[in-house]
mmCIF file of C-alpha atoms and ligand atoms in Angstrom:
data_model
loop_
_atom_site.group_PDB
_atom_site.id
_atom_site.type_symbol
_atom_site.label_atom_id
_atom_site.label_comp_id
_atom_site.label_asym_id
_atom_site.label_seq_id
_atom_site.Cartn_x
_atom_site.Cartn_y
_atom_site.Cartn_z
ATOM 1 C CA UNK A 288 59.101 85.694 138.726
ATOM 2 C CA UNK A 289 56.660 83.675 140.024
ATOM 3 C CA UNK A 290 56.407 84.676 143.280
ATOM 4 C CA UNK A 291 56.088 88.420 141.820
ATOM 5 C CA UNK A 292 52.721 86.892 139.698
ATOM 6 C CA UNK A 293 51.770 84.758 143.275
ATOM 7 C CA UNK A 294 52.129 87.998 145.619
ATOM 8 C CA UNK A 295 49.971 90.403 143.340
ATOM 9 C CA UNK A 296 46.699 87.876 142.662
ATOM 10 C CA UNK A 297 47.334 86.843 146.747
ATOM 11 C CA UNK A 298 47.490 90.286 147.535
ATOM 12 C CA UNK A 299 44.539 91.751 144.818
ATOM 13 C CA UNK A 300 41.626 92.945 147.112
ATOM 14 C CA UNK A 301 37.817 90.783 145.844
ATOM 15 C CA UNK A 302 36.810 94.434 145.190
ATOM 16 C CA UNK A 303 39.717 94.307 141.831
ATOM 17 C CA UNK A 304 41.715 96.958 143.987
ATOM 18 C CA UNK A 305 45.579 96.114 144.325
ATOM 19 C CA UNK A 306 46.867 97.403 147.554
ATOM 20 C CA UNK A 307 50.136 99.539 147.268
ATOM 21 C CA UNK A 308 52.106 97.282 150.022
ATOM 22 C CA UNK A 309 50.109 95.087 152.361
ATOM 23 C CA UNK A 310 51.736 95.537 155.958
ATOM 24 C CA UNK A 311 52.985 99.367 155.543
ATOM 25 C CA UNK A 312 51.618 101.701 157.874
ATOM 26 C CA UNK A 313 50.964 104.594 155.800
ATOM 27 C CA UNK A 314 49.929 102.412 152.697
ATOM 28 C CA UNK A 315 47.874 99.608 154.487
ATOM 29 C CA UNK A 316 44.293 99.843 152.842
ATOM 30 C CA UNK A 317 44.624 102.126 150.151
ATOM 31 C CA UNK A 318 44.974 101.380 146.259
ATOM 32 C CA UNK A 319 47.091 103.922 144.455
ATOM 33 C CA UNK A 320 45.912 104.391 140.672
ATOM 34 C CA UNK A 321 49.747 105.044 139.829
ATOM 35 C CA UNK A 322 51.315 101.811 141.536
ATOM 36 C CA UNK A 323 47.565 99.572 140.541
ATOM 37 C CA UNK A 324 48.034 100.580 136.745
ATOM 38 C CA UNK A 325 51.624 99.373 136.503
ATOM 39 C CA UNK A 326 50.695 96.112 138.367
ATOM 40 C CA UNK A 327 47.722 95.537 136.059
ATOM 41 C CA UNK A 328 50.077 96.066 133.474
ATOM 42 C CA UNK A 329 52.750 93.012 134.839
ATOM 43 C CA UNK A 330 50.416 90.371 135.347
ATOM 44 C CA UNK A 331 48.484 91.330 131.888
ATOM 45 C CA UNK A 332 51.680 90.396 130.412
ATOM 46 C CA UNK A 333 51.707 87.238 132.220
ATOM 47 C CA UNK A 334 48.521 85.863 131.563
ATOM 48 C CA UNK A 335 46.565 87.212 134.221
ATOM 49 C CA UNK A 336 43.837 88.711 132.162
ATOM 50 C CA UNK A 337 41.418 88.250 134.687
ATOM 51 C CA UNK A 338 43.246 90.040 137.670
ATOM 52 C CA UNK A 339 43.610 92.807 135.320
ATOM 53 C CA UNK A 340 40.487 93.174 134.244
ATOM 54 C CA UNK A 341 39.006 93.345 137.932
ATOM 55 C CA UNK A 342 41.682 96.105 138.367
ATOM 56 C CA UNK A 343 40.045 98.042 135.182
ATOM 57 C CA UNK A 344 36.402 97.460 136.192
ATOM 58 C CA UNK A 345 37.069 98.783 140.004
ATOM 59 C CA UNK A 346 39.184 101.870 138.331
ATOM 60 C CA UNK A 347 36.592 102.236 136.100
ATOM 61 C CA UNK A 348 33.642 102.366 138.934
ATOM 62 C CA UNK A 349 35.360 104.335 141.333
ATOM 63 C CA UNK A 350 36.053 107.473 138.502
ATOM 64 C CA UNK A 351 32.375 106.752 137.267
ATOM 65 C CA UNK A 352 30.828 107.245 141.076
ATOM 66 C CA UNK A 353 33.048 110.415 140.511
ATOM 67 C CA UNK A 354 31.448 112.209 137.363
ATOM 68 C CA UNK A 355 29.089 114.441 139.420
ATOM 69 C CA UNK A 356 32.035 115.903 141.242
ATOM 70 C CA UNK A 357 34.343 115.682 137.904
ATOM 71 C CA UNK A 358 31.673 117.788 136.235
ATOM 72 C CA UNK A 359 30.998 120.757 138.541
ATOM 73 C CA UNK A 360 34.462 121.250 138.986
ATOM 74 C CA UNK A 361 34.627 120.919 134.855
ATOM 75 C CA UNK A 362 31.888 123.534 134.416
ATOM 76 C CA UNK A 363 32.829 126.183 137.446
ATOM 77 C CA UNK A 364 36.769 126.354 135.797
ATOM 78 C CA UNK A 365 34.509 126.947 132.586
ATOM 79 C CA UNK A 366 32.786 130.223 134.428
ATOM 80 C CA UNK A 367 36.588 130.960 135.117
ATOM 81 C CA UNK A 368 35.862 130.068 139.103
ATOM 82 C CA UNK A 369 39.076 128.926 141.213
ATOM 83 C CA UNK A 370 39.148 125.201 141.951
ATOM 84 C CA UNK A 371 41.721 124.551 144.675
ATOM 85 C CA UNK A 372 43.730 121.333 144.720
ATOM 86 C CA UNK A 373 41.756 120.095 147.846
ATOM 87 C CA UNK A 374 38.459 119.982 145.720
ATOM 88 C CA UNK A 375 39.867 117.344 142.948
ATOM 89 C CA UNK A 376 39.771 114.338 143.016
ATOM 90 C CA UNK A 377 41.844 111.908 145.064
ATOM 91 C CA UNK A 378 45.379 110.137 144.603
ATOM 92 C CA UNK A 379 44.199 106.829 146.329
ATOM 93 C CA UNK A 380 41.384 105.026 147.422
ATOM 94 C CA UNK A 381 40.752 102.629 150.085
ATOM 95 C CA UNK A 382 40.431 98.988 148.665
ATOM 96 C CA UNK A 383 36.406 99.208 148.509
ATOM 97 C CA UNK A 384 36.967 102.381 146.406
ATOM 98 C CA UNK A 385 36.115 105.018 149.334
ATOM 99 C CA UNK A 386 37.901 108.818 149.745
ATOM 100 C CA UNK A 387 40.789 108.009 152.427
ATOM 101 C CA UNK A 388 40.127 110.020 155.786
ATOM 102 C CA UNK A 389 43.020 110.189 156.254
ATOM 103 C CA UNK A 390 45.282 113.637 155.107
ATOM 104 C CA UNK A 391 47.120 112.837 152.134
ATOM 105 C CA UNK A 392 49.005 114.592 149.579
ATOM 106 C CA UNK A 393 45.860 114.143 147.472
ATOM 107 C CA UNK A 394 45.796 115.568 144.408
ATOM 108 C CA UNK A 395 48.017 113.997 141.438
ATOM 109 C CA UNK A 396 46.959 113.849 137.979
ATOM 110 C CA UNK A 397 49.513 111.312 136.239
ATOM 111 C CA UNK A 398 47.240 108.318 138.093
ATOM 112 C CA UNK A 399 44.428 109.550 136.144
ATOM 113 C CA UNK A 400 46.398 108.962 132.850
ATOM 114 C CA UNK A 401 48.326 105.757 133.901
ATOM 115 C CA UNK A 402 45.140 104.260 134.431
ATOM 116 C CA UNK A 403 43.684 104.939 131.101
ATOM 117 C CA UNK A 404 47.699 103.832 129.282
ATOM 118 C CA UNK A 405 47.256 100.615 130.806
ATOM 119 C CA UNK A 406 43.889 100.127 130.059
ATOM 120 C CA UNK A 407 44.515 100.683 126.430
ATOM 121 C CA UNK A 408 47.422 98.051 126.773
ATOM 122 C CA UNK A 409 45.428 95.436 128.447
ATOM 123 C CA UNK A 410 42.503 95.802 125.868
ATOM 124 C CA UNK A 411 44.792 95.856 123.084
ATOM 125 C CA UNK A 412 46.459 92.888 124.218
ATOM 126 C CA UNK A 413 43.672 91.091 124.948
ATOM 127 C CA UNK A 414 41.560 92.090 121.419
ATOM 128 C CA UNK A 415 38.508 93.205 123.427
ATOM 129 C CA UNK A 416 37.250 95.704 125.108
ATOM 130 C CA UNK A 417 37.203 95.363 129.051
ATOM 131 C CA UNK A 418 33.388 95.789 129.851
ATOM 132 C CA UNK A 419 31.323 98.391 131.966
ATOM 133 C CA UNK A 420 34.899 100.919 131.743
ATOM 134 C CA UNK A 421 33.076 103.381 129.162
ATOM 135 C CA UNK A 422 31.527 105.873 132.094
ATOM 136 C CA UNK A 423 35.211 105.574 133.826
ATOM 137 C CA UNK A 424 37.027 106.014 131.009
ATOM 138 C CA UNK A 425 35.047 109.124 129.492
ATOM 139 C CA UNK A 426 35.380 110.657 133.125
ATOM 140 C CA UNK A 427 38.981 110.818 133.785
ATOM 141 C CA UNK A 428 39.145 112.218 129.948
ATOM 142 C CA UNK A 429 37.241 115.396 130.673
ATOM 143 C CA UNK A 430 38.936 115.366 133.855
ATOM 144 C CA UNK A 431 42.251 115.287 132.358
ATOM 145 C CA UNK A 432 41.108 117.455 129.444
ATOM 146 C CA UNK A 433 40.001 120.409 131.713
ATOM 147 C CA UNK A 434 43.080 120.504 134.339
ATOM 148 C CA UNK A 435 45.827 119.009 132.799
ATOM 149 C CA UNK A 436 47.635 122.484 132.914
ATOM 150 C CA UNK A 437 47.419 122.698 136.940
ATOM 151 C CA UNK A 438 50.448 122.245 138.965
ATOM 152 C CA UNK A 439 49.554 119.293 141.460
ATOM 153 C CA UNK A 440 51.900 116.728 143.429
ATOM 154 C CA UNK A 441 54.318 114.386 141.427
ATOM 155 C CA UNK A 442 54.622 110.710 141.407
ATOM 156 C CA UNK A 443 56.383 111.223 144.725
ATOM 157 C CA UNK A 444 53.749 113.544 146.186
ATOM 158 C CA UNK A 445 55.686 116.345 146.404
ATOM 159 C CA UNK A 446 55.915 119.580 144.896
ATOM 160 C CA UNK A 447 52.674 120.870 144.465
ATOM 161 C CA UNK A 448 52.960 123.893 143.569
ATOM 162 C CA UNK A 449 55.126 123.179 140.438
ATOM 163 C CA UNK A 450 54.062 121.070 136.807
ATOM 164 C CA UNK A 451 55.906 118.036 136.460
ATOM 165 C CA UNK A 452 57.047 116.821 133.799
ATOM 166 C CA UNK A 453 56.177 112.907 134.080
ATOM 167 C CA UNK A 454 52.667 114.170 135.179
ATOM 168 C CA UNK A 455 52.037 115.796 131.832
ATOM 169 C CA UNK A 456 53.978 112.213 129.875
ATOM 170 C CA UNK A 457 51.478 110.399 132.241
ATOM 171 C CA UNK A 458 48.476 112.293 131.032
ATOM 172 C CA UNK A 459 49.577 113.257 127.258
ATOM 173 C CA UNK A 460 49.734 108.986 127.322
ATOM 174 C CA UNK A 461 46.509 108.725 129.128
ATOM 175 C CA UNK A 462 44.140 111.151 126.694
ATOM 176 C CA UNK A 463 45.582 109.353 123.849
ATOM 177 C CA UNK A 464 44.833 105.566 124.990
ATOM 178 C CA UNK A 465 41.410 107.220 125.616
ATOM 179 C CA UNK A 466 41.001 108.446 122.600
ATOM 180 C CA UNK A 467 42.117 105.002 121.161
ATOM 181 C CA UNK A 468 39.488 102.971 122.986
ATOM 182 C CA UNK A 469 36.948 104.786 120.913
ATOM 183 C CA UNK A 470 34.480 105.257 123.664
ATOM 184 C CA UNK A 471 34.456 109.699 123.969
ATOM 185 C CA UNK A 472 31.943 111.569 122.211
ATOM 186 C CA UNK A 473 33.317 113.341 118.897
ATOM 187 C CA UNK A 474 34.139 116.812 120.890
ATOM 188 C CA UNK A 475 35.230 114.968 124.122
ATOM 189 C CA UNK A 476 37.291 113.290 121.608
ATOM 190 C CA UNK A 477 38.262 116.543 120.254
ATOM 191 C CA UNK A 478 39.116 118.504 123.096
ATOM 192 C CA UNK A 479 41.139 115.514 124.256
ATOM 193 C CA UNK A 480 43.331 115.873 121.249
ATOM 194 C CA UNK A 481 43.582 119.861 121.870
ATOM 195 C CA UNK A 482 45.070 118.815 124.649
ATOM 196 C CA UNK A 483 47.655 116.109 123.927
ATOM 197 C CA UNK A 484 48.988 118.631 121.499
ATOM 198 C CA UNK A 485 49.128 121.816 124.224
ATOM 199 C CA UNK A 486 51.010 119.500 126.625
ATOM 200 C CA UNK A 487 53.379 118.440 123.771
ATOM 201 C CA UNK A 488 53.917 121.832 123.237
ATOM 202 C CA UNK A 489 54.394 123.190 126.605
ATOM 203 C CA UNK A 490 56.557 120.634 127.353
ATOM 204 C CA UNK A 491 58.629 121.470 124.632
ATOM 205 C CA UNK A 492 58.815 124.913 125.343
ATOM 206 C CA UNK A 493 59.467 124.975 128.978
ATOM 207 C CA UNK A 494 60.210 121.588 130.388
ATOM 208 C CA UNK A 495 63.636 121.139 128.247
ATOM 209 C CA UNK A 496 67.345 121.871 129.187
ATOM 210 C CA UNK A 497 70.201 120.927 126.996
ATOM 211 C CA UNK A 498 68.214 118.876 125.058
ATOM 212 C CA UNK A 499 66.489 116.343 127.819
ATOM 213 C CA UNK A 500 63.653 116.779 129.654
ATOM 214 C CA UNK A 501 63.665 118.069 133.231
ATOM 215 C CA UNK A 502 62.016 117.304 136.568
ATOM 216 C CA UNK A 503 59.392 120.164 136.442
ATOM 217 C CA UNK A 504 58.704 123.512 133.765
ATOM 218 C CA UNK A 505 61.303 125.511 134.616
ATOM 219 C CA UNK A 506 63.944 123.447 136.563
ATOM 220 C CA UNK A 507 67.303 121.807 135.265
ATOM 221 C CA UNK A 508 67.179 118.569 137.494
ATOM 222 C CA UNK A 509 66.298 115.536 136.437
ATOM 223 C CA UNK A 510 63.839 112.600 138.260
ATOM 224 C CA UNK A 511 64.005 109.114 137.062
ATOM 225 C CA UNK A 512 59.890 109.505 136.418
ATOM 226 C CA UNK A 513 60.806 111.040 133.230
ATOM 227 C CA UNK A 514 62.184 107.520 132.283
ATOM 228 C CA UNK A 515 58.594 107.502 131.914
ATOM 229 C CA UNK A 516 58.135 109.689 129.218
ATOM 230 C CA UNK A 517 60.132 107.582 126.444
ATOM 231 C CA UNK A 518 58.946 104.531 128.000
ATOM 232 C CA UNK A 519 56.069 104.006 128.147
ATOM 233 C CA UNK A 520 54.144 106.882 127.530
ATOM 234 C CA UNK A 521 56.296 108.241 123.986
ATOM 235 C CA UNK A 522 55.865 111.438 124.996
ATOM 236 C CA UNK A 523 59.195 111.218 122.951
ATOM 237 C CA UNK A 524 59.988 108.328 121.651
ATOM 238 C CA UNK A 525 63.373 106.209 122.468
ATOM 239 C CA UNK A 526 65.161 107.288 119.348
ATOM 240 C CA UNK A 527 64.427 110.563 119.100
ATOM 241 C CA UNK A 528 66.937 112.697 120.362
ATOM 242 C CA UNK A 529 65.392 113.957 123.405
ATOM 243 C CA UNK A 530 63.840 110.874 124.627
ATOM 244 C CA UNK A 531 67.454 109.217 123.819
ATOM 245 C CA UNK A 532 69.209 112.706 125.987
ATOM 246 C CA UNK A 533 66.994 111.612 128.874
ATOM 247 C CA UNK A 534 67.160 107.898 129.514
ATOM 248 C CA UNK A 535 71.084 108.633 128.929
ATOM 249 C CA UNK A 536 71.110 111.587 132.043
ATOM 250 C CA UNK A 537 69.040 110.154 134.038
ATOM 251 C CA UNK A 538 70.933 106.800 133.861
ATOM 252 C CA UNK A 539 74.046 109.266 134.277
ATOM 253 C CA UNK A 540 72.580 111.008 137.344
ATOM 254 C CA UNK A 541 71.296 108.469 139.247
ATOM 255 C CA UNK A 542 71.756 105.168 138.340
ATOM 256 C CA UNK A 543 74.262 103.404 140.851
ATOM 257 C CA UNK A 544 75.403 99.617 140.366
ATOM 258 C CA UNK A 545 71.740 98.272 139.498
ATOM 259 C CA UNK A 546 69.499 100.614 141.429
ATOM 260 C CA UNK A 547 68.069 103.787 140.403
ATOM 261 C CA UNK A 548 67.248 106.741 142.727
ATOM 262 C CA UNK A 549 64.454 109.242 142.386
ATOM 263 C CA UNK A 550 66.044 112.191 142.340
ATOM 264 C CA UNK A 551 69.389 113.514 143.888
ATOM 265 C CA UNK A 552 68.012 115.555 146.575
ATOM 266 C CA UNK A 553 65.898 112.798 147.925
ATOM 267 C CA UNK A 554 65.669 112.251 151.027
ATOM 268 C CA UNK A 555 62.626 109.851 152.196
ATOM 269 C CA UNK A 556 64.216 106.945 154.224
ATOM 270 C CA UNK A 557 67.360 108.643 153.481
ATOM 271 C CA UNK A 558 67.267 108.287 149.475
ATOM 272 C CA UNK A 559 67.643 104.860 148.496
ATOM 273 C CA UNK A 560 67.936 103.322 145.302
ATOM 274 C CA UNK A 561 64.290 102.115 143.654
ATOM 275 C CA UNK A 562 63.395 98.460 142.679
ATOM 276 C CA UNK A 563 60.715 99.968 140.521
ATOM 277 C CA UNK A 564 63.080 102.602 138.641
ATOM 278 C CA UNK A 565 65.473 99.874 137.762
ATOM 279 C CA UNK A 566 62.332 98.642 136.015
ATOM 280 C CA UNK A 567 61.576 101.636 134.296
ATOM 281 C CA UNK A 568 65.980 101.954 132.990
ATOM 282 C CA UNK A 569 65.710 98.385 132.277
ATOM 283 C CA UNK A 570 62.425 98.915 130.590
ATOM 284 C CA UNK A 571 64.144 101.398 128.618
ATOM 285 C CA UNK A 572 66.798 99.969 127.333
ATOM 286 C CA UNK A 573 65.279 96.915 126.639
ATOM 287 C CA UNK A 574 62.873 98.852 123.516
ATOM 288 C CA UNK A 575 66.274 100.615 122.574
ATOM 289 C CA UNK A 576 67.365 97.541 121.893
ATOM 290 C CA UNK A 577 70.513 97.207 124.871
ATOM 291 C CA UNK A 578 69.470 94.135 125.741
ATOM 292 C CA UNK A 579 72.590 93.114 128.241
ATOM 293 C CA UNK A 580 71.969 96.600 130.099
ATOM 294 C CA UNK A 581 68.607 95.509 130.718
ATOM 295 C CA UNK A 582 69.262 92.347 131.901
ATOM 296 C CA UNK A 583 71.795 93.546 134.644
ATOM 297 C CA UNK A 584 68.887 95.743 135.851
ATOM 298 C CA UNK A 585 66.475 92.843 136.255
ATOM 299 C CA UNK A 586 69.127 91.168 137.794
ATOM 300 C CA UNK A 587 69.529 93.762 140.270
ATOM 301 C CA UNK A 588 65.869 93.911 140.764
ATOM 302 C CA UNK A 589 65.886 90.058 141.784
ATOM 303 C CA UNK A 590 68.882 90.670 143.833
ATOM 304 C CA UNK A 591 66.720 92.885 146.335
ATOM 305 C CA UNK A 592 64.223 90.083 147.249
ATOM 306 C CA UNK A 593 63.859 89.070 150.713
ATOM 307 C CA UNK A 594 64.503 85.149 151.100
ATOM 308 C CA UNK A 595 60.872 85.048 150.690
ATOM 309 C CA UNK A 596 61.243 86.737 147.405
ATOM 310 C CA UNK A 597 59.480 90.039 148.526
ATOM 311 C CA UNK A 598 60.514 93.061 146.597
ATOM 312 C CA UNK A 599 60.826 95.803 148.658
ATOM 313 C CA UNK A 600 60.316 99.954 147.650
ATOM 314 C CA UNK A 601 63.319 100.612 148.267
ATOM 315 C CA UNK A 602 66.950 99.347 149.511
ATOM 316 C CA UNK A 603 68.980 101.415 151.650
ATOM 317 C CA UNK A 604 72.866 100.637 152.014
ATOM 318 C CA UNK A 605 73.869 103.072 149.370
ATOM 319 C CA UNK A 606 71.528 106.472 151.246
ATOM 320 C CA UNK A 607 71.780 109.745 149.556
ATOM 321 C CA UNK A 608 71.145 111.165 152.910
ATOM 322 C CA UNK A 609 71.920 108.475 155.417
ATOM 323 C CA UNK A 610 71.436 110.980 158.367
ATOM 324 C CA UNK A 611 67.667 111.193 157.048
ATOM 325 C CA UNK A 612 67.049 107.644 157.257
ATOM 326 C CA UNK A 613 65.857 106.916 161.205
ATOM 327 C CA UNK A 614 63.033 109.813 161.250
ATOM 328 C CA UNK A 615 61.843 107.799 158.726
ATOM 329 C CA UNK A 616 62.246 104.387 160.890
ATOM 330 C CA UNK A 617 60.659 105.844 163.480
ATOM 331 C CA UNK A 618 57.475 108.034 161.869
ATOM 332 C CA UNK A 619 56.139 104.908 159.401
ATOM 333 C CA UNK A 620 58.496 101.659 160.342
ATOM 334 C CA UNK A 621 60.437 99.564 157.797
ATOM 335 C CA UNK A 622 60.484 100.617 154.495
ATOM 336 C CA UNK A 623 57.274 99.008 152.700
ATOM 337 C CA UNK A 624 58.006 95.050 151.686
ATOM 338 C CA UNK A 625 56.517 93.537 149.552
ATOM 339 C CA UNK A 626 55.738 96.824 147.420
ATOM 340 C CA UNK A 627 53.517 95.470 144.646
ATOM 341 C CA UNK A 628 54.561 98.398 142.324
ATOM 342 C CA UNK A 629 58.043 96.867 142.728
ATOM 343 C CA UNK A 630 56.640 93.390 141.774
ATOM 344 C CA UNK A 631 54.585 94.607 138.757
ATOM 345 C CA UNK A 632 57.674 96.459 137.314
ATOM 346 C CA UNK A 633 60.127 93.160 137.754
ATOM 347 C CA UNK A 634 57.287 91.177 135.686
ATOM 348 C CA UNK A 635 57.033 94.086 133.312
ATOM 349 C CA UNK A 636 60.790 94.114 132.503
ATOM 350 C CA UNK A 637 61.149 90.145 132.513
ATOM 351 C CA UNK A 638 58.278 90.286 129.528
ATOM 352 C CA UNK A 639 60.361 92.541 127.509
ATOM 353 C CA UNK A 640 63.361 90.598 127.936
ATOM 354 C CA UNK A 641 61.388 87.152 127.585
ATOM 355 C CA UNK A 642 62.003 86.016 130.617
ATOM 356 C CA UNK A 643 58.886 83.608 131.453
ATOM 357 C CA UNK A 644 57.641 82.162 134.495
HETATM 358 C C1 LIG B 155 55.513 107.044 146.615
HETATM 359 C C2 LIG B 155 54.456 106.981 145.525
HETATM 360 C C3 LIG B 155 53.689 105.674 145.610
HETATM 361 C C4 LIG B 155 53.196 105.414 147.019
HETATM 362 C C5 LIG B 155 52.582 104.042 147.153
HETATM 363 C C6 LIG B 155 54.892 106.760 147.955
HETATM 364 O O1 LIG B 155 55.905 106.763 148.940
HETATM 365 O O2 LIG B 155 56.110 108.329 146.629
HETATM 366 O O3 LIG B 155 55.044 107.071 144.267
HETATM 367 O O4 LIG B 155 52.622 105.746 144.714
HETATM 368 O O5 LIG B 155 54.259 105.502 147.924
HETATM 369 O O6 LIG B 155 53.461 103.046 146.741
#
């Protein structure tokens, strides 16, 4: 527990950035707005106010330099002009808040709407505002606002030509934290809510089977993102009887002795089971009250340290696709240790159980 607290404020960049995993070779230098928002979101939980607040502030700078380009894009898709997935705005940044030059599966909108959940939390929590956010915040909300109904990559950058279901919980979560922090104009403010109610409603419409949510509109499968969408983001809430239908499938699906895998056809470094996504079952459970079945997935998240306590992305001696797992090995190296996503989520679920450092 404290190690996870000692490896994120080591690890935070002096810029406020969190890095996604420090030594990876396809993550070394960039800050992911998904992974950073859950992070900020552990060690605001653990006392770390300031850490999170330098996460908030960079977040906060690096959508701000962005309004210019969030605008034009807002106003041509107002003409009715095509605005192509390349054109919007990125999924990560480097740690001094620069474009990547590198080709990524760049564009995913649910980091957009983490950002502004945790943001709410941290404020909350805190009782104050975190200052200088205001031009960030108002940025990714017409942002968010305008395109929230384009498909774009998932939290597993894949996919992007479909609309995923955790993207829209991610951004249904985000408008209304914005909306809460009481910094949008009265019709940004408006059109924000316009929109938390259209994705409520599409999502009801299209992105249900038998009563749980599914992986995109329009599929049957489940992904253990939509843990998301009861916890945290209440898209539906635990005890309602879809957000119940969900955590109980997805737990069904793909929850294996502990560990949680993404989805069943994974197959990146041969499907493992997720440190993080025990987090987000554990999570889960925890606010439903199943407080043992919460504990055994902390446990299990513990269990996956390193002897140097370094939570890795993912562990793989029980593969979905074993066969799948060298190309992997050999393309981008060991699978990325310490992930700080990982370590956010283990202080995340040790909060809601009371587990202290
Ligand atoms: C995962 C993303 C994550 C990124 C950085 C990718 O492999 O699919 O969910 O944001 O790594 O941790």
């Amino acid at each position: 527990m404290s190690h996870s607290l000692d490896v994120i404020q080591r690890l935070q960049s002096p810029t406020g950035a969190y890095p996604a995993s420090p030594t990876f070779s396809a993550y070394r230098g960039y800050s992911w707005l998904r992974d950073g928002a859950f992070i900020a979101e552990g060690v605001s939980r653990h006392g770390d106010a300031a850490g999170a607040d330098a996460f908030h502030t960079w977040c906060a700078r690096v959508i701000g330099d962005r309004a210019g380009q969030v605008d034009s894009l807002v106003s041509r898709a107002g003409r009715g002009e095509p605005v192509s997935p390349a054109e919007m705005l990125p999924t990560r940044f480097t740690l001094d808040g620069v474009d990547g030059d590198v080709d990524w599966w760049d564009f995913q909108l649910d980091g957009y709407g983490t950002w502004l959940w945790a943001l709410r939390e941290h404020s909350f929590r805190q009782g104050r505002a975190v200052p200088g956010v205001e031009k960030g915040v108002r940025t990714a909300a017409r942002y968010l606002t305008s395109f929230w109904e384009m498909p774009c990559y998932d939290w597993w950058e894949e996919h992007v030509e479909q609309r995923h279901v955790a993207t829209l919980g991610a951004v249904h979560a985000g408008l209304r934290a914005a909306i809460a922090l009481g910094v949008l104009s009265g019709p940004e403010s408006a059109a924000a809510g316009r929109a938390v109610e259209g994705i409520a409603a599409l999502v009801a419409a299209e992105g249900l089977v038998g009563g749980r949510l599914t992986k995109w509109l329009g599929s049957d499968a489940v992904d253990a993102s939509l843990l998301a969408c009861v916890e945290p983001f209440g898209l539906y809430a635990a005890d309602h009887p879809v957000g119940a239908a969900t955590v109980a499938e997805v737990e069904r699906q793909l929850a294996v002795d502990g560990g949680v895998y993404r989805y069943l056809a994974d197959t990146f470094y041969g499907g493992g089971r997720w440190v993080l996504l025990a987090g987000f079952l554990g999570w889960n459970h925890a606010r439903a009250g199943r407080r043992e079945e919460a504990l055994r997935y902390l446990d299990w998240m513990a269990a996956q340290a390193t002897a140097e306590g370094d939570l890795p992305e993912q562990v793989s001696d029980r593969l979905l696709a074993p066969e799948r797992l060298q190309e992997w090995l050999d393309r981008w190296g060991t699978v990325a240790t310490p992930l700080l996503w990982s370590h956010g989520m283990y202080l995340i679920l040790a909060d809601e159980l009371g587990v202290r450092a």
